[in-house]
CSV table of C-alpha atoms in Angstrom, one decimal:
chain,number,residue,atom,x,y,z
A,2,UNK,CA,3.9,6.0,-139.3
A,3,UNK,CA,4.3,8.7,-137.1
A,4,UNK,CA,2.1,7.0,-134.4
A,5,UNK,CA,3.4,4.0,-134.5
A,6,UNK,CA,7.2,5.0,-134.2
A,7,UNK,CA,6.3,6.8,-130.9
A,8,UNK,CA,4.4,3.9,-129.8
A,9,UNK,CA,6.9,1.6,-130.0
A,10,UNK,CA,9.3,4.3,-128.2
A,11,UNK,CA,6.7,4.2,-125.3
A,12,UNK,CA,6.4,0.2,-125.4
A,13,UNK,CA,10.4,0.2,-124.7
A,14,UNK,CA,10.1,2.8,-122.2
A,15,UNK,CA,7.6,0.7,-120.3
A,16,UNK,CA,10.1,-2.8,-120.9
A,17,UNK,CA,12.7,-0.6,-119.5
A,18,UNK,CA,11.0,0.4,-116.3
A,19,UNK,CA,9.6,-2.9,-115.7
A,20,UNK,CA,12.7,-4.8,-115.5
A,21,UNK,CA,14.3,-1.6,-113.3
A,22,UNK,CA,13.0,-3.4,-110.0
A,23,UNK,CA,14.8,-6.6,-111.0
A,24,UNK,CA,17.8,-5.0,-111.4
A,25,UNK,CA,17.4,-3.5,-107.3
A,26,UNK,CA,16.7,-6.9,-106.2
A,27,UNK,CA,19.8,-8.3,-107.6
A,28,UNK,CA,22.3,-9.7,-105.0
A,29,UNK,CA,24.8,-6.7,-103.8
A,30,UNK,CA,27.8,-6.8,-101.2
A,31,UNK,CA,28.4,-9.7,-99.5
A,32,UNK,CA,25.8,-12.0,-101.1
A,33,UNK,CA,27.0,-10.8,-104.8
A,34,UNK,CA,30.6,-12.1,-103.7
A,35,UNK,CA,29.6,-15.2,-102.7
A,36,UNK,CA,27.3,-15.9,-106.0
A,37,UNK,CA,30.6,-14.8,-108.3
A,38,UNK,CA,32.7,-16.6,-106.5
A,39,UNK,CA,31.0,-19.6,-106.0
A,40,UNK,CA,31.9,-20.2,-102.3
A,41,UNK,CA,31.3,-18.6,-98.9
A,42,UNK,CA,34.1,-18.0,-96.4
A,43,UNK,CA,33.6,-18.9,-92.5
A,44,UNK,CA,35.8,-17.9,-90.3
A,45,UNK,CA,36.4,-20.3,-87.0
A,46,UNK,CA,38.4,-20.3,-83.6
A,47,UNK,CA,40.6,-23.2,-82.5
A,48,UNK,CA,40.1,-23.3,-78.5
A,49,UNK,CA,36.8,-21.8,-78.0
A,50,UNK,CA,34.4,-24.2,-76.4
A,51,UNK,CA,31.5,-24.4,-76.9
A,52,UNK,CA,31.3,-22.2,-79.7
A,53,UNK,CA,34.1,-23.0,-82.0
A,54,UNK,CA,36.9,-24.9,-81.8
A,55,UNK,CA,38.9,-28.5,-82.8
A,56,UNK,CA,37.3,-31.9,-82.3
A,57,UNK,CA,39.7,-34.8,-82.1
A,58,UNK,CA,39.7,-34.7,-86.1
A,59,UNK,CA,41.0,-31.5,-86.4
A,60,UNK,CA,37.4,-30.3,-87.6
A,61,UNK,CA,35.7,-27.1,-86.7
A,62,UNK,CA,32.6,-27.9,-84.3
A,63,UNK,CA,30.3,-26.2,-81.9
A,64,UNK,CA,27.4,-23.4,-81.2
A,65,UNK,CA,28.3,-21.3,-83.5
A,66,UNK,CA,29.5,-23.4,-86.4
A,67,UNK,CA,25.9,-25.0,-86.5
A,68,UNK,CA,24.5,-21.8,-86.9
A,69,UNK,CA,27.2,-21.0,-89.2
A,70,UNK,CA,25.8,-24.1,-91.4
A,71,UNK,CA,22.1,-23.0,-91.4
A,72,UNK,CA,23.2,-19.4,-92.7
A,73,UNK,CA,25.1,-21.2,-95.6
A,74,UNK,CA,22.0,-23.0,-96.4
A,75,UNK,CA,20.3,-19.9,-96.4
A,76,UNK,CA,22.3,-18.4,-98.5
A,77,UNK,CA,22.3,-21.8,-100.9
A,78,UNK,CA,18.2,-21.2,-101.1
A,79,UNK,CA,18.3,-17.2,-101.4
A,80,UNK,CA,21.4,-17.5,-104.6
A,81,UNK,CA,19.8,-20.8,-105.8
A,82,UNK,CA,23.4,-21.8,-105.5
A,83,UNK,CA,23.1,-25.9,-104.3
A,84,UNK,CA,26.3,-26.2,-104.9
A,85,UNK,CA,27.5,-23.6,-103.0
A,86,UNK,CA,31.0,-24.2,-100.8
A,87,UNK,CA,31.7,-23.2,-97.6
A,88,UNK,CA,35.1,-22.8,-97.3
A,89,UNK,CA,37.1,-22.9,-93.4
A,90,UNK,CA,39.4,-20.0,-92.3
A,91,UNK,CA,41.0,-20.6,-89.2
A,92,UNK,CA,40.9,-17.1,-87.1
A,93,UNK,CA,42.3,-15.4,-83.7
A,94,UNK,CA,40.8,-12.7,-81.5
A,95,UNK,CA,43.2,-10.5,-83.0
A,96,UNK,CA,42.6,-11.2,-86.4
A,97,UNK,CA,38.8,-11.8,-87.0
A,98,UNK,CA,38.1,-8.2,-87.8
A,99,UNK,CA,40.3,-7.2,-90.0
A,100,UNK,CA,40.2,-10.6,-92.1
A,101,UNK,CA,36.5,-9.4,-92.2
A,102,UNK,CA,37.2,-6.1,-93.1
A,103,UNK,CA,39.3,-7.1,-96.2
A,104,UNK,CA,37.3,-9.9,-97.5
A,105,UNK,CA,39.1,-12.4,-96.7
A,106,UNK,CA,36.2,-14.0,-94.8
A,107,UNK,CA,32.4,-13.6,-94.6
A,108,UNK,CA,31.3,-14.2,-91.6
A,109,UNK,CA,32.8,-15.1,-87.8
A,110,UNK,CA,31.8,-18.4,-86.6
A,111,UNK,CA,32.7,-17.9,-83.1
A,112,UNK,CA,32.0,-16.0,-79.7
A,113,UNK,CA,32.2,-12.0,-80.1
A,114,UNK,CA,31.0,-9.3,-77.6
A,115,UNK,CA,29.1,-7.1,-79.8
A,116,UNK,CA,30.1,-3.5,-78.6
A,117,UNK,CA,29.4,0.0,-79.3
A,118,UNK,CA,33.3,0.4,-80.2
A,119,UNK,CA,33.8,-3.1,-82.6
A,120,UNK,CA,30.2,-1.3,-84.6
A,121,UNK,CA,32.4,1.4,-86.1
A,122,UNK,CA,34.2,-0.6,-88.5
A,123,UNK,CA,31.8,-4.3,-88.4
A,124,UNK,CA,28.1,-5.4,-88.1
A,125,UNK,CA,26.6,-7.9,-85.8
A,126,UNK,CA,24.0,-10.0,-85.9
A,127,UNK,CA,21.2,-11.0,-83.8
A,128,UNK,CA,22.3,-12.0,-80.3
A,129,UNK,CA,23.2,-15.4,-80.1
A,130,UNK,CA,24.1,-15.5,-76.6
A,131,UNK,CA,24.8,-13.2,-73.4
A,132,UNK,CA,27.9,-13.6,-71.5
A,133,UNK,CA,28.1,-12.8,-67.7
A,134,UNK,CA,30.5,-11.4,-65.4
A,135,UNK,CA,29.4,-13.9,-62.7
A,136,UNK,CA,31.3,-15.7,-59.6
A,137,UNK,CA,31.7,-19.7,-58.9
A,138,UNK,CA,31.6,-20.7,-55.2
A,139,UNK,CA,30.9,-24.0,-53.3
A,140,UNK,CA,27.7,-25.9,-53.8
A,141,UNK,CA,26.5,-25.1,-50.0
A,142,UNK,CA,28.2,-21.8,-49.6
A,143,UNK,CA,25.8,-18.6,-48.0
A,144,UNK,CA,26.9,-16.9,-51.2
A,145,UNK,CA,23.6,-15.2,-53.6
A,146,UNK,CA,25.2,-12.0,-54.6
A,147,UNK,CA,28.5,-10.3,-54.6
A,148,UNK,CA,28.0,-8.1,-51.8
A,149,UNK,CA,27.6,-11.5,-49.9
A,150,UNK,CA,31.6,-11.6,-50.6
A,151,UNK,CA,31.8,-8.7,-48.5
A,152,UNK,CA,35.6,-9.6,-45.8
A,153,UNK,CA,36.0,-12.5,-48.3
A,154,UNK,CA,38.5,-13.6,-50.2
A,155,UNK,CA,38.0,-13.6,-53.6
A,156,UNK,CA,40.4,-14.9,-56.6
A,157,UNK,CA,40.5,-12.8,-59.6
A,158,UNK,CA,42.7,-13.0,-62.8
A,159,UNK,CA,45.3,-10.2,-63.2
A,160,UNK,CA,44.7,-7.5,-66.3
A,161,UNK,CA,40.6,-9.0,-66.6
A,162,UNK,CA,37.9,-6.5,-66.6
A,163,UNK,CA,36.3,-8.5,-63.2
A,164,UNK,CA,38.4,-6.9,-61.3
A,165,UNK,CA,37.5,-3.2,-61.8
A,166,UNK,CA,34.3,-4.3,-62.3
A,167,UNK,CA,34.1,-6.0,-58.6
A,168,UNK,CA,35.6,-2.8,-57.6
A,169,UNK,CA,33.1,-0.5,-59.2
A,170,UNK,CA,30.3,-2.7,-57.5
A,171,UNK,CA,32.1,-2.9,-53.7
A,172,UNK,CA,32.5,1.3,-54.0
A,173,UNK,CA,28.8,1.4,-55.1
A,174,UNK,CA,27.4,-0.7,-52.4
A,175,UNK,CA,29.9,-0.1,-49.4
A,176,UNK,CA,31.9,-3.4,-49.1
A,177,UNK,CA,34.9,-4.7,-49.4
A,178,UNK,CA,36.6,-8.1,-50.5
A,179,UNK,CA,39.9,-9.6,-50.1
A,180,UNK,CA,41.5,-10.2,-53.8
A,181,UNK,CA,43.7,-12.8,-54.7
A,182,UNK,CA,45.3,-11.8,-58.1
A,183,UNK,CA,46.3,-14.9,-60.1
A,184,UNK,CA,48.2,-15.2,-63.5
A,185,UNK,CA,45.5,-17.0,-65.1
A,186,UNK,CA,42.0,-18.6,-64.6
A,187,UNK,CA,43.3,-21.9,-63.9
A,188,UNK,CA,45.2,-20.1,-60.9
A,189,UNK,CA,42.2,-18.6,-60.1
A,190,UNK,CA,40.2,-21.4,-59.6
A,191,UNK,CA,42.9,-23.6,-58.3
A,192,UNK,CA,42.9,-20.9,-55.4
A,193,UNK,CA,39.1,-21.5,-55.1
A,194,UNK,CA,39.3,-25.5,-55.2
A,195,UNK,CA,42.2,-25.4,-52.6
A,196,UNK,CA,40.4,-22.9,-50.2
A,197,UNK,CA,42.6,-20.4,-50.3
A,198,UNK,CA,39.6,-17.6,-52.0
A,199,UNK,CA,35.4,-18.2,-51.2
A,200,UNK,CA,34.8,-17.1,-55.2
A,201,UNK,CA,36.2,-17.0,-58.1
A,202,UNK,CA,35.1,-13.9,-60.2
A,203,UNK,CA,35.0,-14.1,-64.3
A,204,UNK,CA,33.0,-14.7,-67.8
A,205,UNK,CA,30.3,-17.3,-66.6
A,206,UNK,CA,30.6,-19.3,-69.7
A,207,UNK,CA,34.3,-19.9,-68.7
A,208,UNK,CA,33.5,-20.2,-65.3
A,209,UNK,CA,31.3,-23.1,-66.4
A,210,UNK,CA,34.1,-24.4,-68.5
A,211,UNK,CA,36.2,-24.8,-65.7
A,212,UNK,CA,33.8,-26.4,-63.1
A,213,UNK,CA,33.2,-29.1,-66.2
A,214,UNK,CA,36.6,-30.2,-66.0
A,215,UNK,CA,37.0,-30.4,-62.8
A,216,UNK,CA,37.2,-33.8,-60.5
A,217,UNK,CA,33.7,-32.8,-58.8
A,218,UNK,CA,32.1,-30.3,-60.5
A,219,UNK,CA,28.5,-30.8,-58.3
A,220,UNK,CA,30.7,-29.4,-55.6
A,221,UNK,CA,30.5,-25.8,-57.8
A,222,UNK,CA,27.7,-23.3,-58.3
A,223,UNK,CA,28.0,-20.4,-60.4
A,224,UNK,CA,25.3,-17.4,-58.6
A,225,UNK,CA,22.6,-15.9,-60.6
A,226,UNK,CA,24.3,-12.1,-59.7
A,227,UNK,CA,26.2,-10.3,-62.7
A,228,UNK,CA,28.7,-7.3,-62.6
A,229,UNK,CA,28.0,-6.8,-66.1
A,230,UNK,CA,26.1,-9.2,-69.4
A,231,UNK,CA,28.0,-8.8,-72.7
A,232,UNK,CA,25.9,-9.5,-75.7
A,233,UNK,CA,27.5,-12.0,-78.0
A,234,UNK,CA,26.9,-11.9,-82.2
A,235,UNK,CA,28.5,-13.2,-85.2
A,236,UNK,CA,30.4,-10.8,-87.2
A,237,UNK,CA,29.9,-9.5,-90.7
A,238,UNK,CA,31.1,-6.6,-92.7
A,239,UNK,CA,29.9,-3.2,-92.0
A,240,UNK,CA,27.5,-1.4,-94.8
A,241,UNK,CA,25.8,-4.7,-95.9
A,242,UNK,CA,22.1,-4.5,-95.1
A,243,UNK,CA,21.0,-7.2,-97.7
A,244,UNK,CA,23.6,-9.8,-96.3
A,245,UNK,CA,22.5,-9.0,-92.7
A,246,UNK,CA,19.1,-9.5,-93.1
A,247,UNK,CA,19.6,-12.6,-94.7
A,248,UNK,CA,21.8,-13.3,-91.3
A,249,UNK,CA,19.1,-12.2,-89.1
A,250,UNK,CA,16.1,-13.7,-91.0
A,251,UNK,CA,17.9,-16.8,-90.2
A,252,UNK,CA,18.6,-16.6,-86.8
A,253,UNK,CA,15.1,-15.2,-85.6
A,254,UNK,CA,13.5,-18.4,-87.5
A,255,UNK,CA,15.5,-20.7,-86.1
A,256,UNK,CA,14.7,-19.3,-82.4
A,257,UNK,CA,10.8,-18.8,-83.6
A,258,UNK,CA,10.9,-22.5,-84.4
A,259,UNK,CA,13.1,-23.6,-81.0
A,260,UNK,CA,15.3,-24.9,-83.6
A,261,UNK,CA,18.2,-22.5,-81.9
A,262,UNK,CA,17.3,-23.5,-78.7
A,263,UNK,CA,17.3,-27.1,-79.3
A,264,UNK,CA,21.3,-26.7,-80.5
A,265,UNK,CA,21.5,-24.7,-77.5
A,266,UNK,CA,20.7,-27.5,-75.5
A,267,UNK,CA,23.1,-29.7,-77.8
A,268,UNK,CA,26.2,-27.3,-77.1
A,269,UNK,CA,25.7,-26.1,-73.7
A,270,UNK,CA,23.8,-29.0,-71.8
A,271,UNK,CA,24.7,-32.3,-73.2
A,272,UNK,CA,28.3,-34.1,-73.3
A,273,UNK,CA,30.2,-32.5,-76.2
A,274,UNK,CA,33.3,-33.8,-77.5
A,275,UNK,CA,36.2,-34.5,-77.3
A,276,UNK,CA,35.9,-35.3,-73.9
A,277,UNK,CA,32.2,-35.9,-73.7
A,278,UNK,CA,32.2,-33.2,-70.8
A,279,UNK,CA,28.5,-31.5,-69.9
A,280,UNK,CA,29.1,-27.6,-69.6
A,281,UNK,CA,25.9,-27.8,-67.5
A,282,UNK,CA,25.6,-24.0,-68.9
A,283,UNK,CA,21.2,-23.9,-69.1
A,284,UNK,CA,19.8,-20.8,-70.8
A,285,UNK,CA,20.0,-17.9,-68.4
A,286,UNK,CA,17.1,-15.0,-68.4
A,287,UNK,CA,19.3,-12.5,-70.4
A,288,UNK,CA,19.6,-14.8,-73.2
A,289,UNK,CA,16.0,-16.0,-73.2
A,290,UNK,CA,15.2,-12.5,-73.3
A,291,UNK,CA,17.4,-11.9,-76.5
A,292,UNK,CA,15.9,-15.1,-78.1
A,293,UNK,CA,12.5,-14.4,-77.1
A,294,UNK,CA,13.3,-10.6,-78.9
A,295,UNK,CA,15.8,-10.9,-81.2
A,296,UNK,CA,18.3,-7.7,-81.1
A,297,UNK,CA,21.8,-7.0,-82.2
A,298,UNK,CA,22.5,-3.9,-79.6
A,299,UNK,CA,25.7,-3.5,-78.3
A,300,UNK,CA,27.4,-2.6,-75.5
């Protein structure tokens, strides 16, 4: 009797440790909210084209909505949750963080510069694209790099980072330009389009933007020289490893499978809507470098 009571101690003892693994594997964070909740929360800009922002229908579109939507599949498969909803949270620059912080959303379906700073209190994921400081000048101007804007005039937009960053690259390689400090971009470019600046210095993917709206954009060229490439990731909450793997798994497939950079192509390279305007924005070599090894470093 003896034997048997301490056998059937040591059977339970070994029922016990075998189900301990399951028990790890469970859903934590992030991915445990979603499964008690029942729905997934994606956060989304209004205005920003390409990567998130209001088709004529009011609805959310763009880069990063789309891979917004294959993460919530992801997640669908990973919870065995099919029914899972994905529910819309309209966001500002100013506000995406801390509506992340306190749980009010999941993830950010837009464009965000991952930097060293922003890690302190969120994650990133892998780099979904790389943002430029870069300059727009005529088609047939003798303009390749920025110290070919040396005694030119150059428009910049007042209180943006281009301009200490043009500075910071004239002190380094002993020239000078002639600024033209506008308002706004609009001014900025207006000043280029009219003549009065030979460049116009800002974010590519803006710059690119701009030239797309414009009567004759083939009269534009954006140069292949940067002041500075910003890393751009979605945002997810700090202290979730399980979450952001799922995140990254997902991304690094879809650019292993050119699945990414076929949306890519759709976003930045084809007529979008509302306007059916091209962004003509092709993959530059930073970016194919992130895609072709998938990173979430900062800057």
């Amino acid at each position: 009797m003896n034997k048997a009571f301490k056998r059937l101690i040591y059977l339970v003892f070994l029922a016990t440790m075998a189900s301990v693994p399951a028990q790890a594997q469970s859903p934590g964070g992030t991915l445990a909210k979603i499964r008690d909740t029942g729905e997934i929360r994606l956060g989304h800009r209004d205005v920003s084209v390409p990567f998130s922002y209001l088709d004529d229908n009011q609805k959310p579109v763009g880069f990063a909505m789309d891979l917004c939507a294959r993460i919530v599949e992801a997640v669908k498969s990973e919870l065995k949750l099919p029914a899972l909803q994905a529910r819309l949270q309209p966001i500002q620059l100013s506000t995406q963080i801390p509506l992340i912080e306190n749980g009010t959303i999941d993830i950010v379906c837009g464009p965000a510069t991952n930097t060293l700073e922003r890690q302190k209190v969120v994650a990133f994921s892998t780099t979904i694209f790389v943002s430029s400081i870069r300059a727009v000048v005529q088609k047939d101007a003798p303009i390749k790099t920025f110290e070919d804007l040396g005694g030119r005039p150059v428009s910049l937009t007042s209180g943006s980072t281009s301009i200490g960053l043009l500075s910071a690259r004239a002190q380094a390689k002993n020239f000078q330009t002639k600024n033209i400090l506008t308002p706004d971009h609009a001014a900025s470019f207006l000043a280029l389009t009219t003549g009065r600046s030979d460049a116009f210095v800002m974010d590519d993917i803006l710059l690119a933007s701009l030239i797309a709206g414009s009567p004759n954009p083939s009269d534009w060229r954006i140069i292949d020289d940067s002041l500075r490439t910003e890393p751009y990731g979605l945002i997810i909450r700090k202290g979730d490893p399980e979450f952001k793997a799922l995140v990254d798994r997902t991304l690094a497939a879809m650019m292993k499978s050119n699945e990414f950079q076929e949306l890519y192509a759709k976003w930045f390279t084809r007529p979008i809507p509302p306007k059916n305007v091209n962004l003509n924005f092709p993959m530059t070599a930073p970016l194919k470098d992130a895609v072709a090894n998938p990173n979430d470093k900062g800057v």
